[in-house]
Coordinates of C-alpha atoms in Angstrom, one line a residue:
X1152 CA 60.6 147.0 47.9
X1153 CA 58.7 145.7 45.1
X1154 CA 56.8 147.3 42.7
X1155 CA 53.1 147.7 42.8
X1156 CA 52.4 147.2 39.5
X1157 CA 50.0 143.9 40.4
X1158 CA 47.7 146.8 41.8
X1159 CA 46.8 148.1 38.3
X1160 CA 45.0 144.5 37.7
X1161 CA 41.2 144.2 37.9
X1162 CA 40.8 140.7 40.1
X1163 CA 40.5 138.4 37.1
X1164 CA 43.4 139.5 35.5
X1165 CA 45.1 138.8 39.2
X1166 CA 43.3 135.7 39.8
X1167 CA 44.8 134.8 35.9
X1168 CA 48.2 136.1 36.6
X1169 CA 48.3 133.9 40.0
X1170 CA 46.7 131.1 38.1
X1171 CA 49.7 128.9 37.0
X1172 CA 47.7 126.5 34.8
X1173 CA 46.6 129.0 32.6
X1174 CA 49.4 129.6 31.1
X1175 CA 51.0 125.9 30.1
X1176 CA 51.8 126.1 26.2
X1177 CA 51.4 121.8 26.6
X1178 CA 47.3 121.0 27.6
X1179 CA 44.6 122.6 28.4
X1180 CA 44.4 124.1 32.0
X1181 CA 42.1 121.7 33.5
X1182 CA 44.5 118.7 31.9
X1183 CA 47.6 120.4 33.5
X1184 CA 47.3 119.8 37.0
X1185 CA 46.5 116.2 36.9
X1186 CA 49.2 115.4 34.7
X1187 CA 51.6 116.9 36.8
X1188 CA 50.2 115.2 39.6
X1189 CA 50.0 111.6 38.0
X1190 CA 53.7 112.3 36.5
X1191 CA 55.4 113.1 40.2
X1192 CA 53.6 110.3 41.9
X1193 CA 55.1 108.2 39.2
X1194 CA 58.4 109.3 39.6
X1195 CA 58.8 109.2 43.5
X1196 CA 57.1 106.0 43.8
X1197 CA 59.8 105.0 41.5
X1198 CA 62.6 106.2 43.7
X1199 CA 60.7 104.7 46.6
X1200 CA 61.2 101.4 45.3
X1201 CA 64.7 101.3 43.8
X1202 CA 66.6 103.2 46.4
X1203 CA 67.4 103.1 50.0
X1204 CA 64.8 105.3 51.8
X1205 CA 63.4 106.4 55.6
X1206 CA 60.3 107.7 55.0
X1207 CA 58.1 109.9 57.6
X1208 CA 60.7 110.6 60.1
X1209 CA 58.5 113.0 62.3
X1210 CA 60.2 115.9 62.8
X1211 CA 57.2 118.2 64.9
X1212 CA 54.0 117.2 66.5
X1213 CA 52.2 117.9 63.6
X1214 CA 50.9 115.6 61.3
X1215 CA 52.3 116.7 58.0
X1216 CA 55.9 117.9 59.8
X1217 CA 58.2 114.9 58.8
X1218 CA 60.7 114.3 55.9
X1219 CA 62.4 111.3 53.8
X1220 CA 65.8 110.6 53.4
X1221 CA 67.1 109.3 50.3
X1222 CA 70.5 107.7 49.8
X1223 CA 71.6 108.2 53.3
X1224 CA 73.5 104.7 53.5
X1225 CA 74.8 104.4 49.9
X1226 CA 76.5 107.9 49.9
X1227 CA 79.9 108.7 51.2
X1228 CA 80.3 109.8 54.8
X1229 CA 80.5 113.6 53.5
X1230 CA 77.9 113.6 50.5
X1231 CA 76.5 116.5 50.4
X1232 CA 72.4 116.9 50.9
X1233 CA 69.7 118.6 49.0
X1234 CA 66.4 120.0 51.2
X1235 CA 63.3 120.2 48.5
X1236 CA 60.1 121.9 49.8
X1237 CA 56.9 121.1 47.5
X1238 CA 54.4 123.6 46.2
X1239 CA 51.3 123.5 45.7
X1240 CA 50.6 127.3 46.7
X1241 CA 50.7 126.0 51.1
X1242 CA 47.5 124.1 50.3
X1243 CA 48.4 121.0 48.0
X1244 CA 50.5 118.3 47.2
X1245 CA 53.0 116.5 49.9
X1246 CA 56.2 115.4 50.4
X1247 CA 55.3 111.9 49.4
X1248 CA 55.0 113.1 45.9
X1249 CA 58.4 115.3 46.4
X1250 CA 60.9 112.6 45.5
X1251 CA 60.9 112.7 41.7
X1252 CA 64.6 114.1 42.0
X1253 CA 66.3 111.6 44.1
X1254 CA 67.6 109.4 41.4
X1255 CA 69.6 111.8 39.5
X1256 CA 71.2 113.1 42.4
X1257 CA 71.6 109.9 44.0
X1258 CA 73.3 108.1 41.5
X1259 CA 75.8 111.0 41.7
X1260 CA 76.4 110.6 45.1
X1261 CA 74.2 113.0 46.7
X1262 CA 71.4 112.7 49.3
X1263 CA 68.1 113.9 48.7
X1264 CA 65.4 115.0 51.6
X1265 CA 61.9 116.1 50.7
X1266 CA 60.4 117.9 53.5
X1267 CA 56.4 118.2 54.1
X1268 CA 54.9 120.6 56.2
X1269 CA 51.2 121.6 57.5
X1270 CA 49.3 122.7 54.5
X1271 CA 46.6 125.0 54.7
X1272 CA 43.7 125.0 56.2
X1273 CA 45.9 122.4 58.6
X1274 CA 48.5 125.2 59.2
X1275 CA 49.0 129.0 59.1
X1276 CA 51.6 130.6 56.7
X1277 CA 53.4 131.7 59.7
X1278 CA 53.4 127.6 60.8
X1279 CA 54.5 126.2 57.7
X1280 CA 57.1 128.8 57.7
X1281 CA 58.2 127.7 60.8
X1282 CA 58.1 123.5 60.1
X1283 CA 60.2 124.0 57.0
X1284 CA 62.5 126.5 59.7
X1285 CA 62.7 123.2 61.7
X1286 CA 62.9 120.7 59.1
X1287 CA 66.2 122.7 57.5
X1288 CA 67.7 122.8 61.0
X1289 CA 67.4 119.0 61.3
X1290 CA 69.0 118.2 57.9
X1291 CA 71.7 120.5 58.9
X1292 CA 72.8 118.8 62.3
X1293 CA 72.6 115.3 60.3
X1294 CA 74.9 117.0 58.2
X1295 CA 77.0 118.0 60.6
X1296 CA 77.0 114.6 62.3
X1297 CA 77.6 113.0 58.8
X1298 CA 80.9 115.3 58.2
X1299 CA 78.5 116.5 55.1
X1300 CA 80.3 118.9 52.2
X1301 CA 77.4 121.0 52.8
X1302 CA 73.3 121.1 52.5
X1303 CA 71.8 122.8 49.6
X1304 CA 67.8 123.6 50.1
X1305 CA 65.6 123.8 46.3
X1306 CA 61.7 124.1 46.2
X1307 CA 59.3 125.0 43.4
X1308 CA 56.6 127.7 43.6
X1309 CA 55.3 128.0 46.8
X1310 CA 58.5 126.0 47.8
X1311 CA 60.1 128.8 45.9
X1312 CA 58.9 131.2 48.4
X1313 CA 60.3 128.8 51.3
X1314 CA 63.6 128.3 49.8
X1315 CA 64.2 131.9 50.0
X1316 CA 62.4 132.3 53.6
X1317 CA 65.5 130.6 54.5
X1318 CA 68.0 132.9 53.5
X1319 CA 65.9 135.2 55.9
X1320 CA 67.0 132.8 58.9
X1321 CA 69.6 133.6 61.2
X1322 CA 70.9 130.2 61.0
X1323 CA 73.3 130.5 64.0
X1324 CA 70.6 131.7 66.4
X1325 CA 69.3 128.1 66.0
X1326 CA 72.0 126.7 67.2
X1327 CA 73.2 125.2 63.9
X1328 CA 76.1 125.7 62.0
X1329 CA 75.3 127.7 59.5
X1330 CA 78.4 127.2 57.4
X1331 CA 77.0 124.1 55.9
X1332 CA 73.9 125.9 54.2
X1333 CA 75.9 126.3 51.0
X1334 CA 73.3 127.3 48.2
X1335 CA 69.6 127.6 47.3
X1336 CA 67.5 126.7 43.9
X1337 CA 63.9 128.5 44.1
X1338 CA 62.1 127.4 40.9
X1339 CA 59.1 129.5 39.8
X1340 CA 59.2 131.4 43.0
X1341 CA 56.8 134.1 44.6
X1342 CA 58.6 136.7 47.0
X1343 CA 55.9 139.0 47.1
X1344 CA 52.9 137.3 48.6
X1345 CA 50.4 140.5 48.7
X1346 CA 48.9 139.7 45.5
X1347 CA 48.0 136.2 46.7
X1348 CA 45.2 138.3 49.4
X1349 CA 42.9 139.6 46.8
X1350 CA 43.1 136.1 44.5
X1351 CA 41.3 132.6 45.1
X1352 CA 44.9 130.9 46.7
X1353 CA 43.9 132.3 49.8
X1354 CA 40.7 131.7 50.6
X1355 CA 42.3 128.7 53.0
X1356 CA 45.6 130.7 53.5
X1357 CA 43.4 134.1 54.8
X1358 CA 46.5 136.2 54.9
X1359 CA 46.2 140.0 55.5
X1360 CA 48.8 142.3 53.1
X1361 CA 49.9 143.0 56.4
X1362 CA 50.4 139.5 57.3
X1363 CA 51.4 138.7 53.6
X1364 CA 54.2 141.5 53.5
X1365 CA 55.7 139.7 56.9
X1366 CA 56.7 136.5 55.4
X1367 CA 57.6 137.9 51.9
X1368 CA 61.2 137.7 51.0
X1369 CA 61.0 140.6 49.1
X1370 CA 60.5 142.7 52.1
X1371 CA 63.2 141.1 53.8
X1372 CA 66.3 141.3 51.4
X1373 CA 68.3 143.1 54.0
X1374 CA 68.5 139.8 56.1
X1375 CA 69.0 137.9 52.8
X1376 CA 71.9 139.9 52.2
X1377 CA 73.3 139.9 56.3
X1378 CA 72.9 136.4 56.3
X1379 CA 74.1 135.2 52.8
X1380 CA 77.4 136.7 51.7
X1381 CA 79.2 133.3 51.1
X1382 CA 75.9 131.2 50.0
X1383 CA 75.2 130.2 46.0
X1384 CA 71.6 131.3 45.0
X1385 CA 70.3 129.8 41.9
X1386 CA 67.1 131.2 40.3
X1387 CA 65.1 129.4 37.8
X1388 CA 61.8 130.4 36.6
X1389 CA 59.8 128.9 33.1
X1390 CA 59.4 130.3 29.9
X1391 CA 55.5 129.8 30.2
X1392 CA 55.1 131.5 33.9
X1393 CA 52.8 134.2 34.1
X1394 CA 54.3 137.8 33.5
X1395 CA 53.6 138.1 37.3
X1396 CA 56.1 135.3 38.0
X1397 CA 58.4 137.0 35.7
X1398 CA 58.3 140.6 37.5
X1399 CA 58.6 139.2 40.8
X1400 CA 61.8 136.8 40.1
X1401 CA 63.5 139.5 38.2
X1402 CA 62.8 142.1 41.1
X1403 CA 63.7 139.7 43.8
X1404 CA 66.9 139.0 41.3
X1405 CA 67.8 142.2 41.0
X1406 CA 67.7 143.8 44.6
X1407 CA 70.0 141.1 45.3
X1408 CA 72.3 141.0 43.1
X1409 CA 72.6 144.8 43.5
X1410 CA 74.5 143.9 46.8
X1411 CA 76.7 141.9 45.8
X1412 CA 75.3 138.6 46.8
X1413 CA 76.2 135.5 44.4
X1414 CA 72.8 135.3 42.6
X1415 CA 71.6 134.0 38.9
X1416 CA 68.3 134.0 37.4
X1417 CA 67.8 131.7 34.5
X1418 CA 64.9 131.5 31.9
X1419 CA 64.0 127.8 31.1
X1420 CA 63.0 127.9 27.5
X1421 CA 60.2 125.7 26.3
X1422 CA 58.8 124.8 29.3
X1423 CA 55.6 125.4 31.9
X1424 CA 55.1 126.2 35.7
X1425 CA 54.7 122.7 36.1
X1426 CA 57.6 120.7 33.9
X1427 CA 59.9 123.4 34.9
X1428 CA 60.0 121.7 38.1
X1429 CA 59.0 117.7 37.0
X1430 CA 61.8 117.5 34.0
X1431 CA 64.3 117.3 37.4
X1432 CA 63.5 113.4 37.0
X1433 CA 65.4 113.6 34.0
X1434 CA 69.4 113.2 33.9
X1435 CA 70.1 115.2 30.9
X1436 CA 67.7 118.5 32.3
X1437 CA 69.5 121.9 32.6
X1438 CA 68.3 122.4 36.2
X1439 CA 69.1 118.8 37.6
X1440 CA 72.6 119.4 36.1
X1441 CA 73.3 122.6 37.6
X1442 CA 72.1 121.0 40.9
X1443 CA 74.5 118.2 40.5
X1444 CA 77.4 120.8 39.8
X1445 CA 76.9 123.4 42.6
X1446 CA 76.9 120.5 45.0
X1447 CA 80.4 119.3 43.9
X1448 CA 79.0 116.5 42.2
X1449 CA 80.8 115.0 39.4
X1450 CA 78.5 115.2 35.9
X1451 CA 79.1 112.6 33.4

């Protein structure tokens, strides 16, 4: 279980601990947001035009609930695939600003899919839970109808939390195979989505703790660790996070790796909780290239 130390906080210092662009070494905070913003639209529109793409294949009734492939008819028959969930704490951003990391990847053979999902007020937690549930089994049957090495799933802050709801999946129970989920990269993650209740982030979210504690993965580490004995699970978090984000990978971290599950948790130096996750654009970054490697691509 995690610790309760967030309870000590008065609510601004838990609205200032949740509030990521407060705490960028780079801008201002009312500069941060926007940059990032322009910066990834840049970036995917960018993939968008120089590399094969299907764009918006529906994947749910809702609106939102579809996901782009990139790279799907350069790669090899068995290129393996990554899954990246946005953030924007279940209320912003999309996954037509998502594909920032496909040209990296793709030009080493890999196939990128940036899945969206019914942000609120459009969906509940407990529905955007389930979309990305069903987006992740879709990308694993075209895996398996591909002869794919194997699908690896990433997302950044609130797509943090997502990643790791899907180590809480009994994938086999959905009629997937399951042995081609081979890893997970959360980046600036939250596990622990009590805190969120008593901040501004959920004033469109309107979780309960109750509801809260249901779909955090810290309070579900014992189907993390049923589930995920032979899976790779890769945590990054920035330098710049809050100390919240800090306490809450490292407990996460540490519960896990305590059984014996095949877990890092890496400090990104000099960064923020919004280039942590952008820099991926870049060949050279440290995250990108530990991607590349844990899907069996080859690094130049």
């Amino acid at each position: 279980m995690e610790s309760e130390k967030w309870r000590s906080f008065d609510l601004k210092e838990l609205e200032r601990q949740y509030s990521c662009s407060q705490w960028s070494h780079r801008m201002p905070a009312s500069e941060v947001l926007p940059s990032h913003i322009e910066f990834i639209k840049e970036k995917s529109d960018e993939a968008k035009s120089c590399i094969d793409c299907e764009l918006g294949i529906k994947i749910g009734d809702a609106e939102r609930h579809k996901l782009d492939i990139f790279g799907q008819k350069t790669a090899a028959k068995d290129a393996p695939i990554l899954v990246y969930i946005h953030g924007g704490y279940w209320q912003l951003l999309g996954r037509e600003l998502s594909s920032y990391m496909v040209k990296p990847i793709v030009k080493m053979g890999g196939i990128v899919c940036p899945i969206g999902y019914s942000i609120a007020p459009y969906g509940t937690m407990e529905q955007i839970v389930d979309e990305v549930k069903k987006s992740v089994a879709y990308v694993l049957k075209l895996a398996k109808d591909r002869g794919s090495r194997g699908v690896y799933v990433s997302g950044h802050s609130a797509g943090g939390h997502l990643t790791a709801m899907m180590l809480t999946v009994d994938w086999q129970a959905e009629s997937v195979d399951s042995s081609l989920l081979k890893g997970v990269f959360p980046v600036s993650g939250v596990y622990d989505l009590r805190p969120l209740v008593h901040t501004s982030v959920n004033e469109p979210l309107k979780m309960t703790e109750e509801s809260a504690q249901k779909i955090s993965p810290a309070f579900l580490t014992n189907n993390i660790i049923k589930f995920n004995r032979n899976r790779v699970i890769k945590m990054f978090i920035a330098e710049h996070d809050s100390e919240e984000f800090h306490r809450q990978g490292e407990e996460f971290y540490n519960a896990l790796k305590s059984a014996g599950l095949t877990i890092s948790n890496e400090v990104i130096p000099d960064t923020d909780h919004f280039d942590v996750i952008a820099k991926l654009a870049e060949d050279d970054y440290y995250i990108i290239k530990e991607i590349i490697k844990t899907m069996g691509l080859t690094v130049d």
